[in-house]
mmCIF file of C-alpha atoms and ligand atoms in Angstrom:
data_model
loop_
_atom_site.group_PDB
_atom_site.id
_atom_site.type_symbol
_atom_site.label_atom_id
_atom_site.label_comp_id
_atom_site.label_asym_id
_atom_site.label_seq_id
_atom_site.Cartn_x
_atom_site.Cartn_y
_atom_site.Cartn_z
ATOM 1 C CA MET A 22 -5.660 -0.049 20.381
ATOM 2 C CA GLY A 23 -2.456 -1.813 21.763
ATOM 3 C CA PHE A 24 -0.610 -3.289 19.388
ATOM 4 C CA ARG A 25 1.354 -6.812 18.908
ATOM 5 C CA TYR A 26 2.241 -7.727 15.044
ATOM 6 C CA LEU A 27 2.919 -3.876 14.580
ATOM 7 C CA ASP A 28 5.263 -0.242 14.958
ATOM 8 C CA VAL A 29 3.306 2.653 14.393
ATOM 9 C CA ARG A 30 4.579 6.577 14.727
ATOM 10 C CA ARG A 31 3.490 10.032 13.826
ATOM 11 C CA ASP A 32 6.161 13.221 13.055
ATOM 12 C CA GLY A 33 3.992 15.528 11.669
ATOM 13 C CA GLY A 34 1.247 15.025 8.998
ATOM 14 C CA VAL A 35 3.315 11.714 8.652
ATOM 15 C CA GLU A 36 2.442 7.925 9.835
ATOM 16 C CA TYR A 37 4.994 5.233 9.376
ATOM 17 C CA LEU A 38 3.732 2.143 9.956
ATOM 18 C CA THR A 39 6.208 -0.503 10.368
ATOM 19 C CA LEU A 40 5.060 -4.201 10.065
ATOM 20 C CA ASN A 41 6.640 -5.744 13.103
ATOM 21 C CA ARG A 42 6.517 -9.875 12.927
ATOM 22 C CA PRO A 43 10.588 -10.441 11.763
ATOM 23 C CA ASP A 44 10.736 -13.427 12.909
ATOM 24 C CA VAL A 45 9.018 -14.580 9.949
ATOM 25 C CA ARG A 46 9.881 -12.346 8.037
ATOM 26 C CA ASN A 47 6.379 -9.986 9.033
ATOM 27 C CA ALA A 48 3.628 -12.516 7.962
ATOM 28 C CA PHE A 49 0.179 -11.091 8.333
ATOM 29 C CA ASN A 50 -2.313 -13.516 9.683
ATOM 30 C CA ASP A 51 -5.120 -13.653 11.585
ATOM 31 C CA GLY A 52 -3.454 -11.234 14.006
ATOM 32 C CA VAL A 53 -1.748 -9.111 11.512
ATOM 33 C CA ILE A 54 -4.932 -8.112 9.326
ATOM 34 C CA THR A 55 -7.111 -7.081 12.572
ATOM 35 C CA GLU A 56 -4.107 -4.875 13.719
ATOM 36 C CA ILE A 57 -4.315 -3.037 10.399
ATOM 37 C CA THR A 58 -7.671 -2.890 9.627
ATOM 38 C CA TRP A 59 -8.335 -1.236 12.383
ATOM 39 C CA TRP A 60 -5.052 0.965 12.156
ATOM 40 C CA ALA A 61 -6.110 1.530 8.023
ATOM 41 C CA ASP A 62 -10.646 2.533 9.267
ATOM 42 C CA SER A 63 -8.956 4.937 12.108
ATOM 43 C CA VAL A 64 -5.891 6.334 9.792
ATOM 44 C CA ALA A 65 -8.618 6.765 6.910
ATOM 45 C CA ALA A 66 -10.405 9.251 9.291
ATOM 46 C CA ASP A 67 -7.616 11.685 10.745
ATOM 47 C CA THR A 68 -7.521 14.571 8.300
ATOM 48 C CA ASN A 69 -3.961 15.145 10.135
ATOM 49 C CA VAL A 70 -2.013 12.295 7.984
ATOM 50 C CA ARG A 71 -0.814 13.764 4.975
ATOM 51 C CA VAL A 72 1.479 10.924 4.484
ATOM 52 C CA VAL A 73 1.490 7.473 5.381
ATOM 53 C CA VAL A 74 4.875 5.173 4.890
ATOM 54 C CA LEU A 75 4.294 1.520 4.927
ATOM 55 C CA ALA A 76 7.810 -0.876 6.022
ATOM 56 C CA GLY A 77 9.476 -3.935 7.432
ATOM 57 C CA ALA A 78 10.870 -4.905 10.210
ATOM 58 C CA GLY A 79 13.417 -6.706 9.611
ATOM 59 C CA PRO A 80 15.281 -8.487 6.902
ATOM 60 C CA THR A 81 12.144 -8.219 4.984
ATOM 61 C CA PHE A 82 10.275 -6.649 3.588
ATOM 62 C CA CYS A 83 7.313 -8.771 4.386
ATOM 63 C CA ALA A 84 6.704 -12.096 3.533
ATOM 64 C CA GLY A 85 3.269 -12.112 1.470
ATOM 65 C CA ALA A 86 0.240 -14.107 3.732
ATOM 66 C CA ASP A 87 1.785 -16.553 7.089
ATOM 67 C CA LEU A 88 1.769 -20.016 5.887
ATOM 68 C CA GLU A 89 1.469 -21.147 9.403
ATOM 69 C CA TRP A 90 -1.632 -20.056 9.459
ATOM 70 C CA MET A 91 -3.173 -21.023 6.090
ATOM 71 C CA ARG A 92 -2.458 -24.741 6.947
ATOM 72 C CA ARG A 93 -4.673 -24.664 10.458
ATOM 73 C CA MET A 94 -7.332 -23.683 7.955
ATOM 74 C CA ALA A 95 -7.181 -26.942 7.337
ATOM 75 C CA ASP A 96 -9.527 -27.564 9.716
ATOM 76 C CA TYR A 97 -12.087 -25.107 9.799
ATOM 77 C CA SER A 98 -15.113 -25.117 7.758
ATOM 78 C CA HIS A 99 -15.354 -23.390 4.165
ATOM 79 C CA GLN A 100 -17.463 -20.584 6.239
ATOM 80 C CA GLN A 101 -14.582 -19.695 8.802
ATOM 81 C CA ASN A 102 -12.190 -19.928 5.468
ATOM 82 C CA LEU A 103 -14.322 -17.772 3.690
ATOM 83 C CA ASP A 104 -15.232 -15.645 6.440
ATOM 84 C CA ASP A 105 -11.202 -15.252 7.762
ATOM 85 C CA ALA A 106 -10.778 -14.955 3.801
ATOM 86 C CA SER A 107 -12.565 -11.831 3.399
ATOM 87 C CA ASP A 108 -11.666 -10.178 6.930
ATOM 88 C CA MET A 109 -8.147 -10.061 4.601
ATOM 89 C CA ALA A 110 -10.006 -8.373 1.612
ATOM 90 C CA ARG A 111 -11.257 -5.864 3.822
ATOM 91 C CA MET A 112 -7.169 -4.990 4.743
ATOM 92 C CA PHE A 113 -6.269 -4.987 1.392
ATOM 93 C CA LEU A 114 -9.356 -2.751 -0.079
ATOM 94 C CA THR A 115 -9.418 -0.384 3.118
ATOM 95 C CA LEU A 116 -5.872 0.265 2.501
ATOM 96 C CA ASP A 117 -5.810 0.269 -1.042
ATOM 97 C CA ARG A 118 -8.187 3.411 -0.842
ATOM 98 C CA LEU A 119 -6.261 4.810 2.508
ATOM 99 C CA PRO A 120 -7.039 8.461 1.665
ATOM 100 C CA MET A 121 -3.859 10.640 1.496
ATOM 101 C CA ALA A 122 -0.898 9.653 -0.030
ATOM 102 C CA VAL A 123 0.873 5.693 1.134
ATOM 103 C CA ILE A 124 4.527 5.853 0.034
ATOM 104 C CA GLY A 125 5.950 1.687 0.708
ATOM 105 C CA ARG A 126 9.417 1.425 1.332
ATOM 106 C CA VAL A 127 10.662 -1.829 -0.019
ATOM 107 C CA HIS A 128 13.512 -3.585 0.950
ATOM 108 C CA GLY A 129 13.610 -7.529 0.958
ATOM 109 C CA ALA A 130 11.206 -10.048 -0.358
ATOM 110 C CA ALA A 131 7.764 -9.052 -0.592
ATOM 111 C CA LEU A 132 6.471 -12.219 -1.834
ATOM 112 C CA GLY A 133 2.679 -13.059 -2.419
ATOM 113 C CA GLY A 134 0.633 -10.899 -0.394
ATOM 114 C CA GLY A 135 3.653 -8.452 0.414
ATOM 115 C CA THR A 136 4.016 -8.348 -3.331
ATOM 116 C CA GLY A 137 -0.123 -6.926 -2.546
ATOM 117 C CA LEU A 138 0.715 -4.837 -0.294
ATOM 118 C CA ALA A 139 3.580 -2.971 -2.347
ATOM 119 C CA ALA A 140 0.029 -2.297 -4.677
ATOM 120 C CA ILE A 141 -1.742 -1.054 -2.636
ATOM 121 C CA CYS A 142 1.147 1.470 -2.534
ATOM 122 C CA ASP A 143 0.830 4.608 -4.415
ATOM 123 C CA ILE A 144 4.901 5.222 -4.680
ATOM 124 C CA VAL A 145 6.850 2.415 -4.174
ATOM 125 C CA VAL A 146 10.329 2.872 -3.163
ATOM 126 C CA ALA A 147 12.544 0.176 -3.290
ATOM 127 C CA ALA A 148 15.827 -1.437 -2.445
ATOM 128 C CA ASP A 149 17.607 -2.931 -6.046
ATOM 129 C CA ASP A 150 18.149 -5.929 -3.984
ATOM 130 C CA ALA A 151 14.547 -6.140 -2.807
ATOM 131 C CA MET A 152 12.478 -9.361 -4.933
ATOM 132 C CA PHE A 153 9.489 -9.603 -5.227
ATOM 133 C CA GLY A 154 6.792 -12.442 -6.977
ATOM 134 C CA LEU A 155 3.827 -14.044 -6.869
ATOM 135 C CA THR A 156 4.613 -17.107 -5.606
ATOM 136 C CA GLU A 157 1.718 -18.909 -4.445
ATOM 137 C CA VAL A 158 1.323 -21.132 -6.879
ATOM 138 C CA ARG A 159 3.952 -23.137 -6.325
ATOM 139 C CA LEU A 160 2.942 -23.175 -2.552
ATOM 140 C CA GLY A 161 -1.161 -24.679 -4.412
ATOM 141 C CA LEU A 162 -2.717 -20.967 -3.480
ATOM 142 C CA ILE A 163 -3.512 -18.367 -6.020
ATOM 143 C CA PRO A 164 -2.886 -14.326 -5.088
ATOM 144 C CA ALA A 165 -5.938 -13.762 -5.394
ATOM 145 C CA VAL A 166 -7.809 -11.606 -2.746
ATOM 146 C CA ILE A 167 -3.997 -9.506 -4.792
ATOM 147 C CA ALA A 168 -4.518 -9.248 -7.880
ATOM 148 C CA PRO A 169 -7.515 -5.838 -8.751
ATOM 149 C CA TYR A 170 -4.536 -4.522 -7.580
ATOM 150 C CA VAL A 171 -1.589 -5.994 -8.555
ATOM 151 C CA ILE A 172 -3.599 -6.371 -12.539
ATOM 152 C CA GLY A 173 -4.320 -2.849 -12.054
ATOM 153 C CA LYS A 174 -0.252 -2.168 -11.251
ATOM 154 C CA ILE A 175 1.351 -5.077 -13.589
ATOM 155 C CA GLY A 176 -2.149 -4.735 -16.225
ATOM 156 C CA ARG A 177 -3.309 -8.298 -17.630
ATOM 157 C CA SER A 178 -0.729 -9.514 -19.644
ATOM 158 C CA ALA A 179 2.715 -9.325 -16.581
ATOM 159 C CA ALA A 180 -0.254 -10.835 -14.652
ATOM 160 C CA ARG A 181 -0.293 -13.811 -17.101
ATOM 161 C CA GLU A 182 3.587 -14.652 -16.328
ATOM 162 C CA LEU A 183 3.872 -13.749 -12.922
ATOM 163 C CA PHE A 184 0.502 -14.950 -11.370
ATOM 164 C CA LEU A 185 0.882 -18.655 -13.732
ATOM 165 C CA THR A 186 5.204 -19.084 -12.924
ATOM 166 C CA GLY A 187 5.440 -17.689 -9.149
ATOM 167 C CA VAL A 188 8.908 -16.624 -10.443
ATOM 168 C CA ARG A 189 10.742 -13.570 -8.364
ATOM 169 C CA PHE A 190 11.784 -10.663 -9.906
ATOM 170 C CA GLY A 191 13.575 -7.815 -8.356
ATOM 171 C CA ALA A 192 13.200 -4.332 -8.408
ATOM 172 C CA GLU A 193 13.726 -3.318 -11.881
ATOM 173 C CA ARG A 194 11.790 -5.954 -13.344
ATOM 174 C CA ALA A 195 9.447 -4.468 -11.315
ATOM 175 C CA LYS A 196 9.622 -1.177 -11.673
ATOM 176 C CA THR A 197 9.831 -1.714 -15.398
ATOM 177 C CA LEU A 198 6.028 -2.857 -14.395
ATOM 178 C CA GLY A 199 4.797 0.166 -12.632
ATOM 179 C CA LEU A 200 4.978 -1.717 -9.449
ATOM 180 C CA ALA A 201 8.200 -0.064 -7.455
ATOM 181 C CA HIS A 202 8.783 4.392 -8.428
ATOM 182 C CA ALA A 203 12.558 4.127 -7.475
ATOM 183 C CA VAL A 204 15.352 1.455 -7.468
ATOM 184 C CA VAL A 205 17.882 3.168 -4.612
ATOM 185 C CA PRO A 206 20.731 0.841 -3.074
ATOM 186 C CA ALA A 207 19.515 0.208 0.821
ATOM 187 C CA SER A 208 21.194 2.499 2.577
ATOM 188 C CA GLU A 209 19.639 5.262 0.506
ATOM 189 C CA LEU A 210 16.399 4.105 1.096
ATOM 190 C CA ASP A 211 15.203 6.148 3.984
ATOM 191 C CA HIS A 212 16.816 8.759 1.631
ATOM 192 C CA THR A 213 14.267 9.067 -1.186
ATOM 193 C CA VAL A 214 11.854 8.150 1.089
ATOM 194 C CA ALA A 215 12.274 11.298 3.678
ATOM 195 C CA GLY A 216 12.331 13.541 -0.239
ATOM 196 C CA TYR A 217 9.160 12.054 -1.475
ATOM 197 C CA VAL A 218 7.701 12.560 1.407
ATOM 198 C CA LYS A 219 9.080 16.644 1.560
ATOM 199 C CA ASP A 220 7.463 16.715 -2.330
ATOM 200 C CA LEU A 221 4.092 15.269 -0.969
ATOM 201 C CA LEU A 222 3.699 17.473 1.796
ATOM 202 C CA ALA A 223 4.951 20.608 -0.418
ATOM 203 C CA GLY A 224 1.259 19.794 -2.151
ATOM 204 C CA ALA A 225 -2.901 20.719 -0.424
ATOM 205 C CA PRO A 226 -3.895 17.980 1.429
ATOM 206 C CA GLY A 227 -6.927 18.925 -0.129
ATOM 207 C CA ALA A 228 -6.182 18.388 -3.555
ATOM 208 C CA ILE A 229 -3.876 15.259 -2.509
ATOM 209 C CA ARG A 230 -6.858 13.123 -1.825
ATOM 210 C CA ALA A 231 -8.883 14.625 -4.631
ATOM 211 C CA ALA A 232 -6.845 13.011 -7.093
ATOM 212 C CA LYS A 233 -6.158 10.642 -5.362
ATOM 213 C CA GLN A 234 -9.842 9.744 -5.346
ATOM 214 C CA LEU A 235 -9.935 10.629 -9.373
ATOM 215 C CA ILE A 236 -7.056 8.197 -10.171
ATOM 216 C CA ALA A 237 -9.506 5.493 -8.849
ATOM 217 C CA GLU A 238 -12.032 6.478 -10.126
ATOM 218 C CA CYS A 239 -10.677 7.806 -14.053
ATOM 219 C CA ALA A 240 -8.799 4.044 -13.251
ATOM 220 C CA LYS A 241 -12.080 1.969 -13.838
ATOM 221 C CA ARG A 242 -13.414 3.899 -16.468
ATOM 222 C CA SER A 243 -13.888 5.059 -20.130
ATOM 223 C CA ALA A 244 -12.267 9.242 -20.727
ATOM 224 C CA GLY A 245 -15.953 9.573 -21.931
ATOM 225 C CA GLU A 246 -17.845 8.689 -19.039
ATOM 226 C CA THR A 247 -15.786 10.563 -16.024
ATOM 227 C CA ALA A 248 -16.045 13.951 -18.462
ATOM 228 C CA THR A 249 -18.389 14.712 -15.678
ATOM 229 C CA LEU A 250 -16.654 13.796 -13.032
ATOM 230 C CA CYS A 251 -13.205 15.763 -14.384
ATOM 231 C CA ALA A 252 -15.712 18.565 -14.069
ATOM 232 C CA GLU A 253 -17.142 19.139 -11.606
ATOM 233 C CA ALA A 254 -13.132 17.406 -9.501
ATOM 234 C CA ILE A 255 -11.912 20.620 -11.488
ATOM 235 C CA ALA A 256 -15.057 23.266 -10.939
ATOM 236 C CA LEU A 257 -14.655 21.803 -6.642
ATOM 237 C CA ARG A 258 -11.206 22.955 -6.326
ATOM 238 C CA ARG A 259 -10.584 26.062 -8.435
ATOM 239 C CA SER A 260 -13.280 27.738 -6.211
ATOM 240 C CA SER A 261 -12.442 25.480 -3.074
ATOM 241 C CA PRO A 262 -9.663 27.859 -0.253
ATOM 242 C CA GLU A 263 -7.154 25.578 -1.346
ATOM 243 C CA GLY A 264 -7.308 26.204 -5.219
ATOM 244 C CA GLN A 265 -7.672 30.025 -4.659
ATOM 245 C CA GLU A 266 -4.559 29.990 -1.664
ATOM 246 C CA GLY A 267 -2.343 27.879 -3.820
ATOM 247 C CA ILE A 268 -3.165 29.963 -7.078
ATOM 248 C CA ARG A 269 -2.677 33.341 -4.882
ATOM 249 C CA ALA A 270 0.837 32.189 -4.071
ATOM 250 C CA PHE A 271 1.643 31.396 -7.436
ATOM 251 C CA LEU A 272 0.557 34.351 -8.059
ATOM 252 C CA GLU A 273 2.242 36.748 -5.487
ATOM 253 C CA LYS A 274 5.111 34.663 -5.563
ATOM 254 C CA ARG A 275 5.390 33.282 -2.206
ATOM 255 C CA ALA A 276 4.734 29.259 -0.544
ATOM 256 C CA PRO A 277 0.972 29.012 -0.386
ATOM 257 C CA LYS A 278 0.195 28.277 3.415
ATOM 258 C CA TRP A 279 -0.815 24.701 3.968
HETATM 259 N N1 LIG B 5 4.183 -17.214 6.383
HETATM 260 C C1 LIG B 5 4.791 -17.994 7.684
HETATM 261 N N2 LIG B 5 5.789 -18.573 8.510
HETATM 262 C C2 LIG B 5 7.258 -17.652 6.876
HETATM 263 C C3 LIG B 5 7.164 -17.388 6.121
HETATM 264 C C4 LIG B 5 5.143 -17.110 5.378
HETATM 265 N N3 LIG B 5 5.159 -16.598 5.081
HETATM 266 N N4 LIG B 5 7.765 -17.168 5.767
HETATM 267 C C5 LIG B 5 8.674 -16.852 6.099
HETATM 268 N N5 LIG B 5 9.035 -17.361 7.165
HETATM 269 C C6 LIG B 5 9.495 -17.612 8.645
HETATM 270 C C7 LIG B 5 10.692 -19.278 7.934
HETATM 271 O O1 LIG B 5 9.282 -20.168 7.910
HETATM 272 C C8 LIG B 5 11.375 -19.110 8.851
HETATM 273 O O2 LIG B 5 10.542 -20.284 10.920
HETATM 274 P P1 LIG B 5 12.148 -20.617 11.433
HETATM 275 O O3 LIG B 5 12.632 -19.526 11.626
HETATM 276 O O4 LIG B 5 11.343 -20.551 12.795
HETATM 277 O O5 LIG B 5 12.258 -21.049 10.494
HETATM 278 C C9 LIG B 5 10.826 -17.987 9.297
HETATM 279 O O6 LIG B 5 9.697 -16.825 8.781
HETATM 280 C C10 LIG B 5 12.639 -16.976 8.608
HETATM 281 O O7 LIG B 5 12.860 -16.754 6.863
HETATM 282 P P2 LIG B 5 13.725 -18.309 6.170
HETATM 283 O O8 LIG B 5 13.372 -17.749 5.075
HETATM 284 O O9 LIG B 5 14.999 -18.513 7.431
HETATM 285 O O10 LIG B 5 14.500 -16.396 6.558
HETATM 286 P P3 LIG B 5 15.213 -15.753 5.542
HETATM 287 O O11 LIG B 5 15.263 -14.624 5.012
HETATM 288 O O12 LIG B 5 16.072 -16.917 4.630
HETATM 289 O O13 LIG B 5 14.131 -16.069 3.897
HETATM 290 C C11 LIG B 5 12.071 -15.489 2.793
HETATM 291 C C12 LIG B 5 12.648 -15.053 3.691
HETATM 292 C C13 LIG B 5 10.724 -14.615 3.210
HETATM 293 C C14 LIG B 5 12.349 -14.689 1.290
HETATM 294 C C15 LIG B 5 11.351 -16.549 2.165
HETATM 295 O O14 LIG B 5 11.356 -17.286 4.013
HETATM 296 C C16 LIG B 5 10.552 -17.150 1.952
HETATM 297 O O15 LIG B 5 10.400 -17.559 0.975
HETATM 298 N N6 LIG B 5 9.187 -17.493 2.763
HETATM 299 C C17 LIG B 5 8.430 -17.057 1.888
HETATM 300 C C18 LIG B 5 7.679 -16.779 0.624
HETATM 301 C C19 LIG B 5 6.096 -17.281 0.325
HETATM 302 O O16 LIG B 5 6.071 -17.635 -0.837
HETATM 303 N N7 LIG B 5 5.208 -15.908 0.873
HETATM 304 C C20 LIG B 5 3.785 -16.676 -0.569
HETATM 305 C C21 LIG B 5 3.047 -16.846 0.975
HETATM 306 S S1 LIG B 5 0.986 -16.977 0.065
#
């Protein structure tokens, strides 16, 4: 698929996905949603990709849903609206379920769905002047399809405050909330992202995927309910070629081969 709204670049095991609609601050419409979902489906199936870096071109990371597109929705039937919203929900779900590590490189504004995109990342590196916000209620809308991911990151209490007030908040607050993991001057964003990429490439690819999957399973259930699942996960890992290689490499005082 040729992309109109995305810039995609591969460097070894790292896939760089850049939202590329800077004239509207990378707001996403149906075309962007189709492209991102297609990209995410194909990258999810590609075991060569070990890390994804998600970024935005131009002055901002992402201004959320395209309000011009949303305005046009008023002329659509309820079913058309629902189909359209379901496509957006599927985009977020596919992104959230990407099996490899996803790093968000957030600069400028990450508003509405832009905050939602940050929430589906495993690691978010934010510029110290980045601005987040669940601004939807200020537009008469609600943060709907992104709600599970944002609440999953910031919790119910902060969601009650931020979904209801719609206030914008800075990178330090985002870090306190668990939405961002590192806050650095904009000039150090790429360097910091590169450091995380290096850390992620040091881990065994299969182990990182298994760890990410286990987090998703454990987050949904109690420790009692997941005890068997967790035991099975480590039993599988210990006897896997990666597990054996990692342990052997440590004991032989050498770098593991992956
Ligand atoms: N949907 C559609 N167009 C958008 C947009 C959005 N979410 N966000 C910005 N744009 C457009 C603007 O309308 C403007 O278009 P124009 O050049 O034709 O006038 C262009 O992008 C640049 O926006 P501008 O506000 O001038 O840029 P800025 O850099 O000063 O500010 C933002 C960037 C993102 C802070 C600001 O545009 C903003 O607050 N956008 C709304 C974000 C939002 O609330 N999103 C939630 C959607 S549910």
